[in-house]
Amino acid sequence: MSRPRRVCCIGDVHGYISKLQNLWKNLETHIGPSDFNSAIIIFLGDYCDRGPNTREVIDFLISLPTKYPNQKHVFLSGNHDLGFAAFVGVLPEPGGGLGFKEGWKQYEQNEEREGWFKGDGYEKMHLQGRRWGGKITVKFNAAKGTEYKGSIYDAAPTFESYGVAHGSADLVKAVPDHHKKFLADMLWVHEEDEVCVETNDGIKHCKLIAVHAGLERGEKVEEQLELLKAKDTRVPKVEALSGRKNVWDIPEVII
């Protein structure tokens, strides 16, 4: 019986290239070169914003399949990455004859406070792109005890990493095509069968469902998976990518 591949899930990077590089080296040291070079590496999203190196982070991620051809790499979208992708225009069209504008209505009461983007191209932009590239009028994030960096998503450092001012439509031209492809190709959910998990009761064979925030409580799993696999952009706020209180808790296991 072949040895199961090691599965590594990596959470929010948020524009910090040195932390990502250190984590990568530590992973190889911790699990050993053999297991590391054949591992399934699942990145859980939020590659951009807050930190100063979004451009370098995405370059690092794009390089992995070439540098580590025997690994399997999965790149999931977080809510920050969804906003970035929406701003540069690489999200799938909503379909059904609807435009992204339909999704604004549900949250329009927040437009003034959040300072939604109103520059070139905003008329055809998904709600989260407008929020991501906007200029929030409240400067202090009381929930986190920090000042906002440009927008409610703290997106200013991402704009700056591409050499443009926060909130500038010039970002669309500044982001290279291979980065846009990376953003366009991100998955919203990933399933991995036969993952071995060490628990207090021994090794268990599980099906892993990886998603940035979590699946919603009280909603049918199969229906959620179907919408997430389809990347249904008719939804203005994807709870599985951004929810907190209304998503399932992570199971407690000993790894």
PDB file of N, CA and C in Angstrom, residues 46-147:
ATOM      1  N   ASP A  46      -6.418  34.733   0.403  1.00  0.00           N
ATOM      2  CA  ASP A  46      -5.978  36.014   0.975  1.00  0.00           C
ATOM      3  C   ASP A  46      -4.469  36.186   0.811  1.00  0.00           C
ATOM      4  N   TYR A  47      -4.068  36.306  -0.434  1.00  0.00           N
ATOM      5  CA  TYR A  47      -2.661  36.503  -0.788  1.00  0.00           C
ATOM      6  C   TYR A  47      -2.292  37.983  -0.785  1.00  0.00           C
ATOM      7  N   CYS A  48      -3.288  38.838  -0.912  1.00  0.00           N
ATOM      8  CA  CYS A  48      -3.048  40.261  -1.117  1.00  0.00           C
ATOM      9  C   CYS A  48      -3.437  41.086   0.112  1.00  0.00           C
ATOM     10  N   ASP A  49      -3.140  42.410   0.019  1.00  0.00           N
ATOM     11  CA  ASP A  49      -3.575  43.414   1.001  1.00  0.00           C
ATOM     12  C   ASP A  49      -2.795  43.332   2.321  1.00  0.00           C
ATOM     13  N   ARG A  50      -2.852  44.440   3.041  1.00  0.00           N
ATOM     14  CA  ARG A  50      -2.229  44.612   4.365  1.00  0.00           C
ATOM     15  C   ARG A  50      -0.704  44.670   4.297  1.00  0.00           C
ATOM     16  N   GLY A  51      -0.051  43.614   3.854  1.00  0.00           N
ATOM     17  CA  GLY A  51       1.400  43.615   3.739  1.00  0.00           C
ATOM     18  C   GLY A  51       1.863  44.293   2.458  1.00  0.00           C
ATOM     19  N   PRO A  52       3.157  44.615   2.349  1.00  0.00           N
ATOM     20  CA  PRO A  52       3.659  45.432   1.243  1.00  0.00           C
ATOM     21  C   PRO A  52       4.040  44.675  -0.020  1.00  0.00           C
ATOM     22  N   ASN A  53       3.939  43.335  -0.017  1.00  0.00           N
ATOM     23  CA  ASN A  53       4.561  42.561  -1.095  1.00  0.00           C
ATOM     24  C   ASN A  53       3.603  41.688  -1.895  1.00  0.00           C
ATOM     25  N   THR A  54       2.397  42.158  -2.148  1.00  0.00           N
ATOM     26  CA  THR A  54       1.438  41.329  -2.871  1.00  0.00           C
ATOM     27  C   THR A  54       1.998  40.856  -4.214  1.00  0.00           C
ATOM     28  N   ARG A  55       2.615  41.753  -4.955  1.00  0.00           N
ATOM     29  CA  ARG A  55       3.149  41.368  -6.267  1.00  0.00           C
ATOM     30  C   ARG A  55       4.168  40.234  -6.137  1.00  0.00           C
ATOM     31  N   GLU A  56       5.065  40.327  -5.172  1.00  0.00           N
ATOM     32  CA  GLU A  56       6.084  39.298  -4.969  1.00  0.00           C
ATOM     33  C   GLU A  56       5.460  37.992  -4.487  1.00  0.00           C
ATOM     34  N   VAL A  57       4.438  38.081  -3.652  1.00  0.00           N
ATOM     35  CA  VAL A  57       3.750  36.872  -3.183  1.00  0.00           C
ATOM     36  C   VAL A  57       3.151  36.116  -4.359  1.00  0.00           C
ATOM     37  N   ILE A  58       2.470  36.816  -5.246  1.00  0.00           N
ATOM     38  CA  ILE A  58       1.848  36.145  -6.387  1.00  0.00           C
ATOM     39  C   ILE A  58       2.914  35.573  -7.320  1.00  0.00           C
ATOM     40  N   ASP A  59       4.012  36.275  -7.518  1.00  0.00           N
ATOM     41  CA  ASP A  59       5.115  35.718  -8.301  1.00  0.00           C
ATOM     42  C   ASP A  59       5.621  34.412  -7.682  1.00  0.00           C
ATOM     43  N   PHE A  60       5.758  34.396  -6.366  1.00  0.00           N
ATOM     44  CA  PHE A  60       6.221  33.197  -5.649  1.00  0.00           C
ATOM     45  C   PHE A  60       5.262  32.031  -5.891  1.00  0.00           C
ATOM     46  N   LEU A  61       3.972  32.281  -5.761  1.00  0.00           N
ATOM     47  CA  LEU A  61       2.979  31.224  -5.922  1.00  0.00           C
ATOM     48  C   LEU A  61       2.958  30.684  -7.351  1.00  0.00           C
ATOM     49  N   ILE A  62       3.041  31.591  -8.313  1.00  0.00           N
ATOM     50  CA  ILE A  62       3.025  31.183  -9.714  1.00  0.00           C
ATOM     51  C   ILE A  62       4.229  30.312 -10.057  1.00  0.00           C
ATOM     52  N   SER A  63       5.343  30.538  -9.367  1.00  0.00           N
ATOM     53  CA  SER A  63       6.576  29.794  -9.668  1.00  0.00           C
ATOM     54  C   SER A  63       6.588  28.372  -9.109  1.00  0.00           C
ATOM     55  N   LEU A  64       5.716  28.062  -8.181  1.00  0.00           N
ATOM     56  CA  LEU A  64       5.797  26.781  -7.468  1.00  0.00           C
ATOM     57  C   LEU A  64       5.638  25.545  -8.360  1.00  0.00           C
ATOM     58  N   PRO A  65       4.666  25.494  -9.277  1.00  0.00           N
ATOM     59  CA  PRO A  65       4.532  24.280 -10.097  1.00  0.00           C
ATOM     60  C   PRO A  65       5.782  23.953 -10.917  1.00  0.00           C
ATOM     61  N   THR A  66       6.510  24.963 -11.337  1.00  0.00           N
ATOM     62  CA  THR A  66       7.753  24.727 -12.083  1.00  0.00           C
ATOM     63  C   THR A  66       8.871  24.279 -11.163  1.00  0.00           C
ATOM     64  N   LYS A  67       8.987  24.902  -9.998  1.00  0.00           N
ATOM     65  CA  LYS A  67      10.064  24.573  -9.060  1.00  0.00           C
ATOM     66  C   LYS A  67       9.831  23.240  -8.345  1.00  0.00           C
ATOM     67  N   TYR A  68       8.561  22.895  -8.140  1.00  0.00           N
ATOM     68  CA  TYR A  68       8.223  21.675  -7.401  1.00  0.00           C
ATOM     69  C   TYR A  68       7.208  20.860  -8.205  1.00  0.00           C
ATOM     70  N   PRO A  69       7.664  20.259  -9.318  1.00  0.00           N
ATOM     71  CA  PRO A  69       6.723  19.600 -10.244  1.00  0.00           C
ATOM     72  C   PRO A  69       6.021  18.373  -9.663  1.00  0.00           C
ATOM     73  N   ASN A  70       6.568  17.788  -8.595  1.00  0.00           N
ATOM     74  CA  ASN A  70       5.943  16.599  -8.012  1.00  0.00           C
ATOM     75  C   ASN A  70       4.950  16.926  -6.905  1.00  0.00           C
ATOM     76  N   GLN A  71       4.881  18.191  -6.549  1.00  0.00           N
ATOM     77  CA  GLN A  71       3.841  18.612  -5.617  1.00  0.00           C
ATOM     78  C   GLN A  71       2.540  18.853  -6.378  1.00  0.00           C
ATOM     79  N   LYS A  72       1.456  18.858  -5.638  1.00  0.00           N
ATOM     80  CA  LYS A  72       0.170  19.296  -6.181  1.00  0.00           C
ATOM     81  C   LYS A  72      -0.165  20.607  -5.505  1.00  0.00           C
ATOM     82  N   HIS A  73      -0.474  21.632  -6.299  1.00  0.00           N
ATOM     83  CA  HIS A  73      -0.758  22.960  -5.747  1.00  0.00           C
ATOM     84  C   HIS A  73      -2.197  23.346  -6.017  1.00  0.00           C
ATOM     85  N   VAL A  74      -2.856  23.815  -4.995  1.00  0.00           N
ATOM     86  CA  VAL A  74      -4.236  24.297  -5.107  1.00  0.00           C
ATOM     87  C   VAL A  74      -4.260  25.727  -4.583  1.00  0.00           C
ATOM     88  N   PHE A  75      -4.799  26.635  -5.383  1.00  0.00           N
ATOM     89  CA  PHE A  75      -4.859  28.040  -4.988  1.00  0.00           C
ATOM     90  C   PHE A  75      -6.324  28.464  -4.866  1.00  0.00           C
ATOM     91  N   LEU A  76      -6.768  28.578  -3.631  1.00  0.00           N
ATOM     92  CA  LEU A  76      -8.142  29.004  -3.364  1.00  0.00           C
ATOM     93  C   LEU A  76      -8.215  30.527  -3.267  1.00  0.00           C
ATOM     94  N   SER A  77      -9.377  31.039  -3.534  1.00  0.00           N
ATOM     95  CA  SER A  77      -9.610  32.476  -3.395  1.00  0.00           C
ATOM     96  C   SER A  77     -10.105  32.797  -1.999  1.00  0.00           C
ATOM     97  N   GLY A  78      -9.554  33.850  -1.430  1.00  0.00           N
ATOM     98  CA  GLY A  78     -10.124  34.429  -0.221  1.00  0.00           C
ATOM     99  C   GLY A  78     -10.983  35.614  -0.602  1.00  0.00           C
ATOM    100  N   ASN A  79     -11.619  36.234   0.370  1.00  0.00           N
ATOM    101  CA  ASN A  79     -12.461  37.394   0.062  1.00  0.00           C
ATOM    102  C   ASN A  79     -11.633  38.573  -0.445  1.00  0.00           C
ATOM    103  N   HIS A  80     -10.409  38.720   0.044  1.00  0.00           N
ATOM    104  CA  HIS A  80      -9.548  39.802  -0.433  1.00  0.00           C
ATOM    105  C   HIS A  80      -9.172  39.578  -1.901  1.00  0.00           C
ATOM    106  N   ASP A  81      -8.857  38.344  -2.241  1.00  0.00           N
ATOM    107  CA  ASP A  81      -8.479  38.025  -3.617  1.00  0.00           C
ATOM    108  C   ASP A  81      -9.667  38.176  -4.564  1.00  0.00           C
ATOM    109  N   LEU A  82     -10.851  37.864  -4.064  1.00  0.00           N
ATOM    110  CA  LEU A  82     -12.061  38.066  -4.866  1.00  0.00           C
ATOM    111  C   LEU A  82     -12.230  39.542  -5.197  1.00  0.00           C
ATOM    112  N   GLY A  83     -12.011  40.407  -4.199  1.00  0.00           N
ATOM    113  CA  GLY A  83     -12.102  41.840  -4.443  1.00  0.00           C
ATOM    114  C   GLY A  83     -11.072  42.317  -5.451  1.00  0.00           C
ATOM    115  N   PHE A  84      -9.846  41.819  -5.327  1.00  0.00           N
ATOM    116  CA  PHE A  84      -8.763  42.151  -6.258  1.00  0.00           C
ATOM    117  C   PHE A  84      -9.139  41.698  -7.676  1.00  0.00           C
ATOM    118  N   ALA A  85      -9.575  40.456  -7.805  1.00  0.00           N
ATOM    119  CA  ALA A  85      -9.960  39.919  -9.110  1.00  0.00           C
ATOM    120  C   ALA A  85     -11.113  40.715  -9.718  1.00  0.00           C
ATOM    121  N   ALA A  86     -12.055  41.112  -8.873  1.00  0.00           N
ATOM    122  CA  ALA A  86     -13.190  41.897  -9.354  1.00  0.00           C
ATOM    123  C   ALA A  86     -12.736  43.260  -9.865  1.00  0.00           C
ATOM    124  N   PHE A  87     -11.818  43.873  -9.156  1.00  0.00           N
ATOM    125  CA  PHE A  87     -11.356  45.212  -9.537  1.00  0.00           C
ATOM    126  C   PHE A  87     -10.645  45.196 -10.886  1.00  0.00           C
ATOM    127  N   VAL A  88      -9.841  44.170 -11.136  1.00  0.00           N
ATOM    128  CA  VAL A  88      -9.103  44.122 -12.409  1.00  0.00           C
ATOM    129  C   VAL A  88      -9.886  43.411 -13.514  1.00  0.00           C
ATOM    130  N   GLY A  89     -11.138  43.040 -13.215  1.00  0.00           N
ATOM    131  CA  GLY A  89     -12.050  42.581 -14.261  1.00  0.00           C
ATOM    132  C   GLY A  89     -11.874  41.158 -14.742  1.00  0.00           C
ATOM    133  N   VAL A  90     -11.473  40.233 -13.837  1.00  0.00           N
ATOM    134  CA  VAL A  90     -11.265  38.858 -14.285  1.00  0.00           C
ATOM    135  C   VAL A  90     -12.231  37.853 -13.643  1.00  0.00           C
ATOM    136  N   LEU A  91     -13.266  38.345 -12.980  1.00  0.00           N
ATOM    137  CA  LEU A  91     -14.286  37.433 -12.464  1.00  0.00           C
ATOM    138  C   LEU A  91     -15.190  36.965 -13.607  1.00  0.00           C
ATOM    139  N   PRO A  92     -15.751  35.759 -13.505  1.00  0.00           N
ATOM    140  CA  PRO A  92     -16.713  35.314 -14.515  1.00  0.00           C
ATOM    141  C   PRO A  92     -17.941  36.217 -14.524  1.00  0.00           C
ATOM    142  N   GLU A  93     -18.533  36.386 -15.691  1.00  0.00           N
ATOM    143  CA  GLU A  93     -19.766  37.158 -15.783  1.00  0.00           C
ATOM    144  C   GLU A  93     -20.866  36.475 -14.983  1.00  0.00           C
ATOM    145  N   PRO A  94     -21.799  37.236 -14.407  1.00  0.00           N
ATOM    146  CA  PRO A  94     -22.822  36.630 -13.540  1.00  0.00           C
ATOM    147  C   PRO A  94     -23.807  35.731 -14.270  1.00  0.00           C
ATOM    148  N   GLY A  95     -23.992  35.932 -15.554  1.00  0.00           N
ATOM    149  CA  GLY A  95     -24.916  35.081 -16.299  1.00  0.00           C
ATOM    150  C   GLY A  95     -26.367  35.419 -16.026  1.00  0.00           C
ATOM    151  N   GLY A  96     -27.242  34.730 -16.739  1.00  0.00           N
ATOM    152  CA  GLY A  96     -28.672  34.947 -16.565  1.00  0.00           C
ATOM    153  C   GLY A  96     -29.134  36.314 -17.015  1.00  0.00           C
ATOM    154  N   GLY A  97     -28.321  36.979 -17.827  1.00  0.00           N
ATOM    155  CA  GLY A  97     -28.693  38.305 -18.308  1.00  0.00           C
ATOM    156  C   GLY A  97     -28.538  39.396 -17.267  1.00  0.00           C
ATOM    157  N   LEU A  98     -27.935  39.058 -16.135  1.00  0.00           N
ATOM    158  CA  LEU A  98     -27.772  40.037 -15.054  1.00  0.00           C
ATOM    159  C   LEU A  98     -26.380  40.666 -15.122  1.00  0.00           C
ATOM    160  N   GLY A  99     -26.284  41.880 -14.661  1.00  0.00           N
ATOM    161  CA  GLY A  99     -24.998  42.531 -14.521  1.00  0.00           C
ATOM    162  C   GLY A  99     -24.580  42.534 -13.066  1.00  0.00           C
ATOM    163  N   PHE A 100     -23.331  42.865 -12.818  1.00  0.00           N
ATOM    164  CA  PHE A 100     -22.850  42.926 -11.435  1.00  0.00           C
ATOM    165  C   PHE A 100     -23.591  43.991 -10.628  1.00  0.00           C
ATOM    166  N   LYS A 101     -24.123  44.992 -11.321  1.00  0.00           N
ATOM    167  CA  LYS A 101     -24.795  46.095 -10.645  1.00  0.00           C
ATOM    168  C   LYS A 101     -25.964  45.625  -9.792  1.00  0.00           C
ATOM    169  N   GLU A 102     -26.577  44.525 -10.193  1.00  0.00           N
ATOM    170  CA  GLU A 102     -27.713  43.995  -9.433  1.00  0.00           C
ATOM    171  C   GLU A 102     -27.319  43.647  -8.002  1.00  0.00           C
ATOM    172  N   GLY A 103     -26.058  43.275  -7.818  1.00  0.00           N
ATOM    173  CA  GLY A 103     -25.600  42.878  -6.492  1.00  0.00           C
ATOM    174  C   GLY A 103     -25.307  44.037  -5.564  1.00  0.00           C
ATOM    175  N   TRP A 104     -25.289  45.257  -6.083  1.00  0.00           N
ATOM    176  CA  TRP A 104     -24.992  46.421  -5.233  1.00  0.00           C
ATOM    177  C   TRP A 104     -26.142  46.742  -4.278  1.00  0.00           C
ATOM    178  N   LYS A 105     -27.376  46.495  -4.748  1.00  0.00           N
ATOM    179  CA  LYS A 105     -28.568  47.004  -4.067  1.00  0.00           C
ATOM    180  C   LYS A 105     -28.670  46.536  -2.622  1.00  0.00           C
ATOM    181  N   GLN A 106     -28.307  45.282  -2.388  1.00  0.00           N
ATOM    182  CA  GLN A 106     -28.465  44.694  -1.057  1.00  0.00           C
ATOM    183  C   GLN A 106     -27.608  45.396   0.001  1.00  0.00           C
ATOM    184  N   TYR A 107     -26.512  46.022  -0.445  1.00  0.00           N
ATOM    185  CA  TYR A 107     -25.566  46.615   0.501  1.00  0.00           C
ATOM    186  C   TYR A 107     -25.371  48.116   0.276  1.00  0.00           C
ATOM    187  N   GLU A 108     -26.245  48.743  -0.510  1.00  0.00           N
ATOM    188  CA  GLU A 108     -26.022  50.140  -0.890  1.00  0.00           C
ATOM    189  C   GLU A 108     -26.044  51.100   0.297  1.00  0.00           C
ATOM    190  N   GLN A 109     -26.621  50.660   1.412  1.00  0.00           N
ATOM    191  CA  GLN A 109     -26.630  51.522   2.605  1.00  0.00           C
ATOM    192  C   GLN A 109     -25.218  51.725   3.155  1.00  0.00           C
ATOM    193  N   ASN A 110     -24.272  50.876   2.739  1.00  0.00           N
ATOM    194  CA  ASN A 110     -22.889  50.984   3.208  1.00  0.00           C
ATOM    195  C   ASN A 110     -21.991  51.765   2.249  1.00  0.00           C
ATOM    196  N   GLU A 111     -22.536  52.176   1.108  1.00  0.00           N
ATOM    197  CA  GLU A 111     -21.692  52.757   0.064  1.00  0.00           C
ATOM    198  C   GLU A 111     -20.954  54.011   0.527  1.00  0.00           C
ATOM    199  N   GLU A 112     -21.655  54.915   1.180  1.00  0.00           N
ATOM    200  CA  GLU A 112     -21.024  56.169   1.582  1.00  0.00           C
ATOM    201  C   GLU A 112     -19.936  55.930   2.623  1.00  0.00           C
ATOM    202  N   ARG A 113     -20.250  55.154   3.655  1.00  0.00           N
ATOM    203  CA  ARG A 113     -19.271  54.896   4.720  1.00  0.00           C
ATOM    204  C   ARG A 113     -18.044  54.182   4.178  1.00  0.00           C
ATOM    205  N   GLU A 114     -18.252  53.197   3.303  1.00  0.00           N
ATOM    206  CA  GLU A 114     -17.135  52.409   2.789  1.00  0.00           C
ATOM    207  C   GLU A 114     -16.441  53.069   1.596  1.00  0.00           C
ATOM    208  N   GLY A 115     -17.048  54.115   1.064  1.00  0.00           N
ATOM    209  CA  GLY A 115     -16.425  54.865  -0.018  1.00  0.00           C
ATOM    210  C   GLY A 115     -16.171  54.042  -1.259  1.00  0.00           C
ATOM    211  N   TRP A 116     -17.201  53.347  -1.738  1.00  0.00           N
ATOM    212  CA  TRP A 116     -17.042  52.450  -2.875  1.00  0.00           C
ATOM    213  C   TRP A 116     -16.380  53.143  -4.063  1.00  0.00           C
ATOM    214  N   PHE A 117     -15.599  52.402  -4.799  1.00  0.00           N
ATOM    215  CA  PHE A 117     -14.903  52.900  -5.989  1.00  0.00           C
ATOM    216  C   PHE A 117     -15.903  53.422  -7.018  1.00  0.00           C
ATOM    217  N   LYS A 118     -15.599  54.615  -7.554  1.00  0.00           N
ATOM    218  CA  LYS A 118     -16.457  55.226  -8.576  1.00  0.00           C
ATOM    219  C   LYS A 118     -15.654  55.699  -9.787  1.00  0.00           C
ATOM    220  N   GLY A 119     -14.445  55.145  -9.954  1.00  0.00           N
ATOM    221  CA  GLY A 119     -13.595  55.538 -11.071  1.00  0.00           C
ATOM    222  C   GLY A 119     -13.941  54.793 -12.348  1.00  0.00           C
ATOM    223  N   ASP A 120     -13.039  54.859 -13.298  1.00  0.00           N
ATOM    224  CA  ASP A 120     -13.263  54.239 -14.608  1.00  0.00           C
ATOM    225  C   ASP A 120     -13.593  52.759 -14.470  1.00  0.00           C
ATOM    226  N   GLY A 121     -14.687  52.355 -15.092  1.00  0.00           N
ATOM    227  CA  GLY A 121     -15.065  50.957 -15.127  1.00  0.00           C
ATOM    228  C   GLY A 121     -15.937  50.480 -13.993  1.00  0.00           C
ATOM    229  N   TYR A 122     -16.283  51.366 -13.061  1.00  0.00           N
ATOM    230  CA  TYR A 122     -17.023  50.891 -11.890  1.00  0.00           C
ATOM    231  C   TYR A 122     -18.420  50.395 -12.242  1.00  0.00           C
ATOM    232  N   GLU A 123     -18.988  50.915 -13.330  1.00  0.00           N
ATOM    233  CA  GLU A 123     -20.375  50.562 -13.675  1.00  0.00           C
ATOM    234  C   GLU A 123     -20.543  49.061 -13.918  1.00  0.00           C
ATOM    235  N   LYS A 124     -19.474  48.393 -14.342  1.00  0.00           N
ATOM    236  CA  LYS A 124     -19.560  46.960 -14.653  1.00  0.00           C
ATOM    237  C   LYS A 124     -18.763  46.120 -13.654  1.00  0.00           C
ATOM    238  N   MET A 125     -18.612  46.629 -12.451  1.00  0.00           N
ATOM    239  CA  MET A 125     -17.757  45.962 -11.461  1.00  0.00           C
ATOM    240  C   MET A 125     -18.578  45.248 -10.390  1.00  0.00           C
ATOM    241  N   HIS A 126     -18.120  44.078 -10.016  1.00  0.00           N
ATOM    242  CA  HIS A 126     -18.726  43.335  -8.909  1.00  0.00           C
ATOM    243  C   HIS A 126     -18.614  44.167  -7.625  1.00  0.00           C
ATOM    244  N   LEU A 127     -19.598  44.020  -6.756  1.00  0.00           N
ATOM    245  CA  LEU A 127     -19.638  44.777  -5.500  1.00  0.00           C
ATOM    246  C   LEU A 127     -18.315  44.730  -4.751  1.00  0.00           C
ATOM    247  N   GLN A 128     -17.718  43.545  -4.644  1.00  0.00           N
ATOM    248  CA  GLN A 128     -16.510  43.436  -3.832  1.00  0.00           C
ATOM    249  C   GLN A 128     -15.320  44.157  -4.462  1.00  0.00           C
ATOM    250  N   GLY A 129     -15.326  44.314  -5.776  1.00  0.00           N
ATOM    251  CA  GLY A 129     -14.290  45.118  -6.422  1.00  0.00           C
ATOM    252  C   GLY A 129     -14.424  46.589  -6.063  1.00  0.00           C
ATOM    253  N   ARG A 130     -15.646  47.067  -6.005  1.00  0.00           N
ATOM    254  CA  ARG A 130     -15.889  48.456  -5.633  1.00  0.00           C
ATOM    255  C   ARG A 130     -15.511  48.705  -4.173  1.00  0.00           C
ATOM    256  N   ARG A 131     -15.823  47.770  -3.307  1.00  0.00           N
ATOM    257  CA  ARG A 131     -15.452  47.909  -1.896  1.00  0.00           C
ATOM    258  C   ARG A 131     -13.937  47.817  -1.733  1.00  0.00           C
ATOM    259  N   TRP A 132     -13.322  46.898  -2.467  1.00  0.00           N
ATOM    260  CA  TRP A 132     -11.884  46.659  -2.350  1.00  0.00           C
ATOM    261  C   TRP A 132     -11.073  47.884  -2.781  1.00  0.00           C
ATOM    262  N   GLY A 133     -11.481  48.504  -3.889  1.00  0.00           N
ATOM    263  CA  GLY A 133     -10.741  49.639  -4.418  1.00  0.00           C
ATOM    264  C   GLY A 133     -11.233  50.987  -3.944  1.00  0.00           C
ATOM    265  N   GLY A 134     -12.186  50.988  -3.031  1.00  0.00           N
ATOM    266  CA  GLY A 134     -12.754  52.234  -2.536  1.00  0.00           C
ATOM    267  C   GLY A 134     -11.861  52.932  -1.525  1.00  0.00           C
ATOM    268  N   LYS A 135     -12.368  54.032  -0.996  1.00  0.00           N
ATOM    269  CA  LYS A 135     -11.624  54.808   0.014  1.00  0.00           C
ATOM    270  C   LYS A 135     -12.533  55.009   1.220  1.00  0.00           C
ATOM    271  N   ILE A 136     -12.316  54.184   2.229  1.00  0.00           N
ATOM    272  CA  ILE A 136     -13.203  54.174   3.384  1.00  0.00           C
ATOM    273  C   ILE A 136     -13.117  55.498   4.142  1.00  0.00           C
ATOM    274  N   THR A 137     -14.266  55.987   4.557  1.00  0.00           N
ATOM    275  CA  THR A 137     -14.320  57.294   5.210  1.00  0.00           C
ATOM    276  C   THR A 137     -13.990  57.207   6.694  1.00  0.00           C
ATOM    277  N   VAL A 138     -14.169  56.030   7.277  1.00  0.00           N
ATOM    278  CA  VAL A 138     -13.788  55.807   8.678  1.00  0.00           C
ATOM    279  C   VAL A 138     -12.344  55.320   8.690  1.00  0.00           C
ATOM    280  N   LYS A 139     -11.496  55.977   9.409  1.00  0.00           N
ATOM    281  CA  LYS A 139     -10.069  55.656   9.340  1.00  0.00           C
ATOM    282  C   LYS A 139      -9.625  54.555  10.297  1.00  0.00           C
ATOM    283  N   PHE A 140     -10.398  54.341  11.364  1.00  0.00           N
ATOM    284  CA  PHE A 140      -9.961  53.401  12.389  1.00  0.00           C
ATOM    285  C   PHE A 140     -10.857  52.179  12.432  1.00  0.00           C
ATOM    286  N   ASN A 141     -10.252  51.007  12.365  1.00  0.00           N
ATOM    287  CA  ASN A 141     -10.977  49.742  12.459  1.00  0.00           C
ATOM    288  C   ASN A 141     -11.052  49.336  13.926  1.00  0.00           C
ATOM    289  N   ALA A 142     -12.182  49.655  14.554  1.00  0.00           N
ATOM    290  CA  ALA A 142     -12.337  49.416  15.988  1.00  0.00           C
ATOM    291  C   ALA A 142     -12.269  47.935  16.333  1.00  0.00           C
ATOM    292  N   ALA A 143     -12.753  47.080  15.427  1.00  0.00           N
ATOM    293  CA  ALA A 143     -12.765  45.642  15.699  1.00  0.00           C
ATOM    294  C   ALA A 143     -11.355  45.073  15.813  1.00  0.00           C
ATOM    295  N   LYS A 144     -10.422  45.636  15.043  1.00  0.00           N
ATOM    296  CA  LYS A 144      -9.048  45.130  15.036  1.00  0.00           C
ATOM    297  C   LYS A 144      -8.070  46.035  15.776  1.00  0.00           C
ATOM    298  N   GLY A 145      -8.516  47.238  16.096  1.00  0.00           N
ATOM    299  CA  GLY A 145      -7.640  48.168  16.787  1.00  0.00           C
ATOM    300  C   GLY A 145      -6.533  48.727  15.915  1.00  0.00           C
ATOM    301  N   THR A 146      -6.779  48.789  14.618  1.00  0.00           N
ATOM    302  CA  THR A 146      -5.786  49.304  13.671  1.00  0.00           C
ATOM    303  C   THR A 146      -6.448  50.297  12.722  1.00  0.00           C
ATOM    304  N   GLU A 147      -5.642  51.083  12.052  1.00  0.00           N
ATOM    305  CA  GLU A 147      -6.160  51.996  11.037  1.00  0.00           C
ATOM    306  C   GLU A 147      -6.337  51.254   9.722  1.00  0.00           C
TER     307      GLU A 147
END
